[in-house]
Amino acid sequence: MIIFVLAVLGLCLGSFVNALVWRIHKNKDWVKSRSQCVHCGHELSAKDLIPIFSWLMLKGRCRYCQKPISKQYPLVELIMATVFILSYLLWPTSFNEPGQWILFVSWLAASVGLLALAVYDWRWLLLPNKLVYPTFLVAAAGRVVYIAGYEPDKWLALLNLLGAVAVASGIFFLIYSLSDKYIGGGDVSLGLVTGTLLAIPINSLLMIFFASILGLLFALPGLVSKNKKLTTKIPYGPFLIAATFIVLLFGQGITDWYEQLLT
């Protein structure tokens, strides 16, 4: 039953992510604005906004102008639902542990903002502060409540949290400051979010490592085929966000495995 609820909630919030990204890009009020076709501007009704099913029933076209609707819309909805389900199934700590539900719910809420950031960066090579800072506040609120109410060694947890943020944001700040802007300022701000969610410095380092691998795998085919150059801009935010998801759910297992190799 929980999985079903998370799936439905994820699909609905994925639909919200699509609308949110477009409204922010068009500088519209993301709360009061109504959903509309991006081609003809016709206001969409409830029957046009059923996650996945509306797109399938309309065969990927607008009901009113018949122009194609991007596959991004059902894809984002499916990704959000998958993130919610996998997060519940693979959560690294038992939900019977005090305070875990607080971290879990704050992660789900933050993941909505993270997916919106990933989509925005993928499309327009930008991580807008309008998305970054609210997502950071959600992540920080969950972590602070957990530390204050359930963490036995509060000072150590707080130092680890600050260290995780310093690593996730500080490394990119140095690259941004000292290089020829190989990364954008948004990646620095995004480190506030990812560091807060990952909570310990080693996890932030793992996140950067996996993001680099994912980014390289994405860019390599283009470099080999010479369709892309080393100076070609690529959206790094989606890889940082995907790596955060990987480390959040598997980081402890990866760390334990590595320590076993060394012993």
PDB file of C-alpha atoms in Angstrom, residues 155-170 192 195-202:
ATOM      1  CA  TRP A 155      27.950  18.442  17.897  1.00  0.00           C
ATOM      2  CA  LEU A 156      29.627  15.671  15.903  1.00  0.00           C
ATOM      3  CA  ALA A 157      26.608  15.419  13.604  1.00  0.00           C
ATOM      4  CA  LEU A 158      26.642  19.182  13.096  1.00  0.00           C
ATOM      5  CA  LEU A 159      30.372  19.207  12.321  1.00  0.00           C
ATOM      6  CA  ASN A 160      29.891  16.364   9.840  1.00  0.00           C
ATOM      7  CA  LEU A 161      27.046  18.270   8.214  1.00  0.00           C
ATOM      8  CA  LEU A 162      29.117  21.434   7.862  1.00  0.00           C
ATOM      9  CA  GLY A 163      32.004  19.367   6.515  1.00  0.00           C
ATOM     10  CA  ALA A 164      29.768  17.698   3.944  1.00  0.00           C
ATOM     11  CA  VAL A 165      28.490  21.070   2.740  1.00  0.00           C
ATOM     12  CA  ALA A 166      32.018  22.503   2.685  1.00  0.00           C
ATOM     13  CA  VAL A 167      33.246  19.625   0.518  1.00  0.00           C
ATOM     14  CA  ALA A 168      30.247  19.561  -1.832  1.00  0.00           C
ATOM     15  CA  SER A 169      30.147  23.316  -2.333  1.00  0.00           C
ATOM     16  CA  GLY A 170      33.732  24.318  -1.561  1.00  0.00           C
ATOM     17  CA  LEU A 192      24.594  23.381  -0.404  1.00  0.00           C
ATOM     18  CA  GLY A 195      26.016  18.342   1.070  1.00  0.00           C
ATOM     19  CA  THR A 196      23.082  18.840   3.431  1.00  0.00           C
ATOM     20  CA  LEU A 197      21.359  15.698   2.186  1.00  0.00           C
ATOM     21  CA  LEU A 198      24.505  13.550   2.353  1.00  0.00           C
ATOM     22  CA  ALA A 199      25.462  14.876   5.808  1.00  0.00           C
ATOM     23  CA  ILE A 200      29.040  13.562   6.077  1.00  0.00           C
ATOM     24  CA  PRO A 201      32.169  14.627   4.144  1.00  0.00           C
ATOM     25  CA  ILE A 202      33.028  11.179   2.752  1.00  0.00           C
TER      26      ILE A 202
END
